[in-house]
């Protein structure tokens, strides 16, 4: 018999003596997770310590369970059952939590019971990174991503869906009644089970009452859709080629220096419009700076938001979408009419001027028109259908928009950085960390889950930037004084 020269493993009956310390390499990320959690004052962050008196069975240390969750999100393992399995089979996890083996229910309950504290960790770590100088605090990018909700699609109802389901139920009732009528007329036909049919009709009538009750609940809540699994989840558009699904819209502000997330917000709207000022102001307040530059795509374009940002010394760079003039000739869209600040007039694409026609001086909206020139223009039919010619309207936010458009034209290189800044976190979270769907329901719990995911992403980035050794050295000198703002924590964290 020919014996092949393969590499063979050890005998399974061979006994080995190992220490837990050998389970994690010196440059392993778990050493950072271990030290950073050990340095936390988890009680001041809002974690529930529970009743841990001498009597009764002792509880698991909340720090160990937090370490387990951070490691899980680090490696795309979020299920409590899968995390419980990692406690048995994964050497790094065994080292990290010192070979304890909590059941999946204990792991799940820890996350559920400490959902508010998870957001505190994210905010504190952002402050820590700011003190390390890892944020530029000058330029950020804003964008949103859609995440699938933990909500049943079958139990999601909109007003249109209720109309269709009523039509189906009523149609089915008519069919049953027609079958009974035909059976009564034709004596030779096989007799129908009328009792069974009547039961089906009664069931359909109960469904119609149920649909009426759902619509009544929508009216009371003043909403157009409702989900019986997750009350806050709504139908959101996931992308140009991805269709719609029940989910949430997560807004995130990302710093340009190291692609670290600064702050976030959660809503259930499909569009991003209306979020520019709110998110930019949150980032500016966190940075505690006088001015801040913000990059965003055209989905965030809102003249009122841009005006508010300018008043708060937030310098915006937002691509302006094209709005049709109702005729379809892009050469004569409203943005092609240029405002002349010196003469307070608009210059049309043909070089003619439109003058102010609003007489009320304190009017919030001013109108510009030149009906005499417009009516003589040979291209009027390509520009407007209005009898008296094109009318351009200008309000208090128009100047802020004009200023921003001028900045975009002169700073194209800066605006081109937007995608490389803000898409980095979403790509890492979704592709590397398996964060494409949510496990929790309702705004409060979803915020907590996103907080630990964003905290873990930021930690992953900091380890990549500083290295394991670098961040461990920074912990002792900075983290105790900044991240948790508690001088009583000033204790040595190294073994």
XYZ file of C-alpha atoms in Angstrom:
495
model
C 0.000 0.000 0.000
C 1.391 3.378 -1.048
C 1.711 5.816 1.903
C 1.294 9.420 0.854
C 3.497 12.070 2.429
C 0.741 14.270 3.938
C 0.942 16.572 6.909
C -0.810 14.782 9.767
C -2.389 16.305 12.857
C -1.904 15.236 16.446
C -3.557 12.265 18.060
C -6.945 13.301 19.470
C -6.164 11.415 22.675
C -3.025 13.491 23.247
C -3.336 15.572 26.426
C -2.239 19.206 26.315
C -1.588 21.768 29.017
C -2.508 25.314 27.948
C -3.057 28.623 29.713
C -5.835 31.003 28.699
C -3.173 33.656 28.021
C -1.926 31.622 25.054
C -5.364 31.814 23.399
C -4.935 35.460 22.329
C -1.921 36.747 20.419
C -0.152 39.887 21.763
C -1.459 42.028 18.868
C -5.010 40.679 18.914
C -7.900 43.151 18.888
C -9.466 41.338 21.847
C -6.783 42.807 24.101
C -8.024 46.291 23.218
C -11.638 45.270 23.874
C -10.588 43.797 27.217
C -8.697 46.890 28.413
C -11.191 49.454 27.165
C -14.135 47.743 28.871
C -12.150 47.202 32.089
C -11.527 50.967 32.190
C -15.222 51.804 31.968
C -17.327 52.909 34.894
C -20.288 50.980 33.521
C -22.573 52.079 36.333
C -22.155 55.785 35.446
C -22.765 54.893 31.804
C -26.156 53.477 32.755
C -25.581 49.716 32.789
C -27.741 47.743 35.194
C -25.597 45.913 37.729
C -28.462 43.939 39.240
C -28.765 42.515 42.736
C -25.376 40.942 43.384
C -25.508 40.304 47.119
C -23.737 37.453 48.867
C -26.904 35.360 49.056
C -28.127 33.454 46.037
C -26.415 32.532 42.812
C -23.906 35.208 41.659
C -24.603 37.000 38.370
C -22.346 37.340 35.364
C -20.196 40.467 35.361
C -21.802 43.016 32.966
C -18.326 43.889 31.692
C -17.807 40.324 30.483
C -21.117 40.348 28.610
C -20.298 43.750 27.099
C -16.917 42.439 25.930
C -18.695 39.499 24.326
C -21.084 41.762 22.422
C -18.338 44.089 21.208
C -16.338 41.108 19.961
C -19.454 39.737 18.258
C -20.242 42.974 16.395
C -16.535 43.247 15.539
C -16.787 39.954 13.667
C -20.325 40.085 12.319
C -21.809 37.784 14.997
C -24.898 39.406 16.529
C -27.226 36.540 17.368
C -27.279 35.679 21.095
C -27.356 31.949 20.262
C -24.303 32.249 18.016
C -22.495 34.298 20.661
C -23.263 31.601 23.244
C -21.674 29.048 20.902
C -18.594 31.251 20.481
C -18.087 31.082 24.260
C -17.438 27.341 23.827
C -15.579 27.043 20.514
C -13.719 30.358 20.028
C -10.363 30.638 21.777
C -10.269 34.441 21.619
C -13.714 34.656 23.230
C -12.693 32.139 25.904
C -9.670 34.355 26.703
C -11.728 37.551 26.595
C -14.431 36.483 29.058
C -12.175 34.113 31.059
C -13.913 30.884 30.021
C -17.369 31.695 31.379
C -20.251 30.180 29.412
C -23.444 32.264 29.684
C -26.605 30.882 28.106
C -28.061 32.643 25.078
C -30.980 34.017 27.103
C -28.584 35.736 29.538
C -26.730 37.290 26.590
C -29.948 38.457 24.905
C -31.377 39.926 28.111
C -28.185 41.900 28.778
C -28.476 43.769 25.477
C -32.230 44.288 25.916
C -31.925 45.579 29.501
C -29.029 47.979 28.773
C -30.154 49.481 25.479
C -29.812 53.101 26.696
C -26.285 52.557 28.009
C -25.088 51.417 24.567
C -25.681 54.905 23.166
C -23.687 56.381 26.072
C -20.724 54.198 25.101
C -20.815 55.443 21.510
C -20.915 59.112 22.562
C -18.155 58.648 25.118
C -15.873 56.928 22.641
C -16.368 59.782 20.159
C -15.192 62.202 22.862
C -12.198 59.975 23.540
C -11.220 59.960 19.850
C -11.646 63.748 19.647
C -9.189 64.140 22.526
C -6.756 61.841 20.720
C -6.889 64.174 17.710
C -8.436 61.533 15.440
C -11.176 63.924 14.232
C -10.347 66.902 12.013
C -13.346 68.855 13.370
C -13.271 70.854 10.144
C -14.890 68.844 7.346
C -17.584 66.124 7.578
C -19.787 64.254 5.125
C -23.437 63.379 5.694
C -25.372 60.472 4.234
C -28.044 57.939 5.096
C -28.440 54.200 4.676
C -31.486 51.971 4.896
C -31.591 48.957 7.214
C -34.189 46.208 7.105
C -36.405 46.213 10.198
C -37.181 43.193 12.338
C -40.790 43.410 11.208
C -43.186 41.049 9.481
C -44.077 42.102 5.944
C -47.345 40.175 6.190
C -48.346 42.278 9.191
C -47.512 45.549 7.482
C -50.558 47.440 6.250
C -50.911 50.628 4.229
C -54.124 52.352 3.204
C -53.698 51.136 -0.388
C -53.101 47.587 0.797
C -56.286 47.703 2.884
C -58.282 48.873 -0.156
C -56.992 45.945 -2.214
C -57.589 43.420 0.591
C -61.158 44.696 1.015
C -61.742 44.282 -2.721
C -60.443 40.704 -2.581
C -62.620 39.844 0.449
C -65.768 41.393 -1.061
C -65.116 39.651 -4.380
C -64.752 36.322 -2.580
C -68.031 36.872 -0.695
C -69.830 37.608 -3.979
C -68.437 34.398 -5.485
C -69.702 32.318 -2.572
C -73.148 33.932 -2.715
C -73.289 33.373 -6.477
C -72.433 29.673 -6.015
C -75.261 29.298 -3.496
C -77.709 31.047 -5.861
C -76.733 28.873 -8.832
C -76.981 25.715 -6.712
C -80.523 26.627 -5.631
C -81.649 27.186 -9.246
C -80.169 23.987 -10.690
C -81.790 21.103 -8.885
C -79.851 18.359 -10.716
C -76.432 19.850 -9.800
C -74.516 18.332 -6.936
C -75.623 19.951 -3.706
C -73.135 22.397 -2.093
C -72.043 22.336 1.529
C -73.847 25.579 2.401
C -72.861 25.360 6.031
C -69.147 25.364 5.137
C -69.625 28.232 2.669
C -71.462 30.308 5.278
C -68.566 29.774 7.685
C -66.161 31.069 5.012
C -68.376 34.103 4.412
C -68.463 34.856 8.148
C -64.646 34.622 8.273
C -64.354 37.081 5.406
C -66.754 39.494 7.130
C -64.613 39.297 10.272
C -61.593 40.192 8.137
C -63.420 43.228 6.779
C -64.137 44.367 10.353
C -60.466 43.838 11.172
C -59.441 45.989 8.189
C -61.835 48.724 9.345
C -60.255 48.614 12.807
C -56.754 48.931 11.321
C -57.812 51.938 9.259
C -59.348 53.508 12.362
C -56.019 53.049 14.202
C -54.223 54.748 11.295
C -56.643 57.680 11.455
C -56.112 58.077 15.192
C -52.320 57.946 14.796
C -52.468 60.167 11.671
C -50.318 57.752 9.631
C -50.724 56.088 6.236
C -49.242 52.731 7.199
C -48.858 50.562 10.262
C -46.793 47.524 11.214
C -48.113 45.227 13.914
C -44.655 43.803 14.706
C -42.702 47.067 14.904
C -44.883 50.140 15.383
C -42.151 52.546 14.239
C -41.027 50.716 11.080
C -42.214 52.081 7.735
C -41.838 51.305 4.054
C -38.587 52.890 2.869
C -36.899 52.923 -0.509
C -33.618 51.009 -0.334
C -32.031 52.099 -3.590
C -32.505 52.690 -7.290
C -32.524 48.951 -8.082
C -33.405 47.472 -4.689
C -37.072 48.413 -4.393
C -38.809 49.080 -1.085
C -38.957 47.197 2.199
C -40.000 47.702 5.807
C -37.083 49.368 7.536
C -35.387 52.455 8.972
C -33.320 55.309 7.555
C -30.068 55.792 9.505
C -28.379 59.199 9.104
C -24.657 59.417 9.901
C -22.078 62.216 9.988
C -18.535 61.044 9.168
C -15.337 63.020 9.753
C -12.952 63.421 6.820
C -9.686 62.743 8.665
C -10.024 59.057 9.580
C -13.570 58.177 8.391
C -14.817 58.014 11.988
C -18.545 58.401 12.699
C -19.324 61.554 14.686
C -23.038 61.234 15.322
C -26.140 59.549 13.946
C -29.930 59.726 13.933
C -32.696 57.229 13.103
C -35.961 57.939 11.277
C -38.458 55.998 9.167
C -38.547 58.304 6.127
C -37.506 57.285 2.624
C -36.040 60.692 1.760
C -33.040 62.462 3.292
C -34.394 65.959 2.641
C -34.798 67.994 5.804
C -31.935 66.313 7.682
C -29.077 68.626 6.621
C -29.352 71.284 9.314
C -30.291 68.922 12.154
C -27.352 66.556 11.588
C -24.831 69.313 10.825
C -25.780 71.201 13.987
C -25.400 68.043 16.086
C -21.885 67.486 14.720
C -20.922 71.136 15.267
C -22.112 70.995 18.880
C -20.118 67.803 19.503
C -16.965 69.335 18.029
C -17.493 72.626 19.904
C -16.130 74.613 16.963
C -17.114 77.977 15.504
C -17.433 76.809 11.881
C -17.856 73.450 10.171
C -17.874 72.366 6.521
C -20.449 69.731 5.489
C -20.647 67.663 2.282
C -23.925 66.019 1.227
C -25.560 64.675 -1.934
C -28.516 66.251 -3.751
C -31.021 64.276 -1.663
C -30.300 66.716 1.193
C -30.916 69.865 -0.846
C -33.327 72.087 1.043
C -33.092 75.869 0.763
C -34.358 76.446 4.312
C -31.795 74.001 5.740
C -28.993 75.661 3.758
C -30.084 79.079 5.036
C -30.197 77.878 8.647
C -26.754 76.322 8.279
C -25.325 79.575 6.966
C -26.752 81.438 9.959
C -25.029 78.923 12.281
C -21.714 79.293 10.375
C -22.029 75.805 8.901
C -20.568 75.879 5.386
C -22.549 73.485 3.200
C -21.664 71.793 -0.093
C -24.825 70.171 -1.496
C -25.419 69.350 -5.148
C -28.565 71.059 -6.417
C -31.081 68.825 -8.229
C -32.523 69.918 -11.560
C -36.186 70.975 -11.497
C -38.189 70.832 -14.724
C -39.931 73.918 -16.087
C -42.991 71.920 -17.149
C -41.917 71.962 -20.796
C -38.799 69.846 -20.552
C -36.151 72.007 -22.221
C -33.235 71.973 -19.738
C -31.730 75.130 -21.271
C -34.516 77.185 -19.678
C -34.809 75.567 -16.247
C -35.032 78.029 -13.350
C -31.426 77.440 -12.233
C -30.266 78.729 -15.639
C -31.533 82.190 -14.655
C -28.664 83.963 -12.886
C -29.251 86.517 -10.145
C -27.382 89.848 -10.339
C -26.996 91.104 -6.775
C -25.857 94.591 -7.823
C -28.978 95.390 -9.853
C -31.384 93.063 -8.042
C -32.394 91.435 -11.328
C -32.293 88.016 -12.989
C -30.579 87.383 -16.314
C -32.262 84.767 -18.484
C -30.398 82.309 -20.785
C -31.096 84.675 -23.721
C -29.346 87.548 -21.909
C -32.483 89.529 -21.054
C -33.196 90.919 -17.590
C -36.130 90.111 -15.335
C -37.018 92.928 -12.931
C -38.534 92.937 -9.473
C -42.323 93.232 -9.727
C -43.217 92.721 -6.043
C -44.297 96.055 -4.594
C -44.575 95.083 -0.933
C -41.184 95.842 0.609
C -41.415 93.419 3.537
C -42.686 90.517 1.418
C -40.942 87.216 2.198
C -41.195 86.091 -1.440
C -40.154 88.407 -4.273
C -41.154 87.893 -7.906
C -39.165 88.867 -11.013
C -40.635 89.184 -14.488
C -40.304 91.021 -17.806
C -43.484 90.256 -19.719
C -42.735 92.669 -22.570
C -39.417 91.014 -23.457
C -40.736 87.488 -22.794
C -43.648 87.905 -25.178
C -41.285 89.054 -27.948
C -38.813 86.218 -27.345
C -38.752 83.588 -30.080
C -37.926 80.852 -27.509
C -40.757 81.607 -25.102
C -42.509 78.323 -25.941
C -39.379 76.440 -24.819
C -39.188 78.402 -21.556
C -42.689 78.857 -20.132
C -46.398 78.428 -20.782
C -47.307 81.476 -18.672
C -49.237 84.163 -20.607
C -47.218 87.008 -19.089
C -43.856 85.305 -19.391
C -41.447 83.598 -17.003
C -41.705 84.444 -13.301
C -38.768 83.748 -10.968
C -39.427 83.709 -7.228
C -36.820 84.548 -4.615
C -37.022 84.267 -0.805
C -34.716 84.881 2.169
C -32.904 81.560 1.640
C -32.147 82.148 -2.070
C -28.945 84.098 -1.370
C -27.651 81.275 0.832
C -28.319 78.823 -2.007
C -26.533 81.098 -4.495
C -23.533 81.318 -2.163
C -23.434 77.542 -1.867
C -23.629 76.995 -5.638
C -20.694 79.383 -6.088
C -18.709 77.386 -3.502
C -19.464 74.156 -5.349
C -18.168 75.613 -8.615
C -14.916 76.765 -7.007
C -14.365 73.732 -4.714
C -15.146 70.742 -6.933
C -12.147 68.789 -5.612
C -13.412 69.112 -2.049
C -16.929 67.992 -2.957
C -15.537 64.981 -4.829
C -14.269 63.639 -1.474
C -17.832 63.077 -0.260
C -18.239 59.478 -1.391
C -14.817 58.356 -0.190
C -15.561 59.782 3.264
C -19.127 58.779 4.001
C -19.438 55.502 2.083
C -16.496 53.972 3.956
C -18.378 53.277 7.223
C -21.469 51.903 5.489
C -19.399 49.574 3.317
C -17.463 48.253 6.325
C -20.584 47.827 8.452
C -22.597 46.040 5.788
C -19.940 43.930 4.080
C -17.416 43.186 6.826
C -19.576 43.374 9.938
C -22.799 41.866 8.507
C -24.859 44.848 9.665
C -27.514 44.825 6.933
C -30.583 44.213 9.091
C -31.818 44.999 12.585
C -32.591 42.619 15.431
C -34.419 45.136 17.636
C -37.735 46.924 17.206
C -38.974 50.480 17.855
C -36.910 53.674 17.729
C -35.431 53.434 21.221
C -34.123 49.891 20.812
C -32.969 50.447 17.224
C -30.905 53.448 18.393
C -29.217 51.219 20.982
C -28.381 48.540 18.448
C -26.994 51.079 15.977
C -24.980 52.666 18.801
C -23.034 49.492 19.577
C -22.533 48.805 15.854
C -21.180 52.339 15.228
C -19.064 52.201 18.402
C -17.553 48.922 17.212
C -16.871 50.379 13.759
C -15.103 53.385 15.314
C -13.073 51.087 17.561
C -12.094 48.960 14.571
C -10.920 52.102 12.757
C -8.925 53.367 15.755
C -7.159 49.998 16.101
C -6.333 50.171 12.385
C -4.981 53.720 12.753
C -3.066 53.461 16.041
C -2.409 49.730 16.199
C -3.091 47.535 19.227
C -0.004 48.752 21.067
C -0.738 52.399 20.326
C -4.303 52.330 21.584
C -3.343 50.364 24.706
C -0.766 53.031 25.538
C -3.316 55.800 24.984
C -5.867 54.179 27.269
C -3.945 54.791 30.471
C -3.031 58.381 29.712
C -6.205 59.673 28.074
C -9.227 57.423 28.345
C -9.590 57.579 32.110
C -9.771 61.367 32.070
C -11.882 61.899 28.948
C -14.096 59.052 27.869
C -16.001 58.611 31.098
C -15.393 61.989 32.832
C -14.924 60.417 36.247
C -11.743 61.096 38.239
C -12.568 58.199 40.550
C -11.721 55.940 37.633
C -8.088 56.992 37.746
C -6.687 53.577 38.472
C -4.116 51.413 36.744
C -5.666 49.166 34.141
C -2.590 47.236 33.171
C -1.892 43.882 34.783
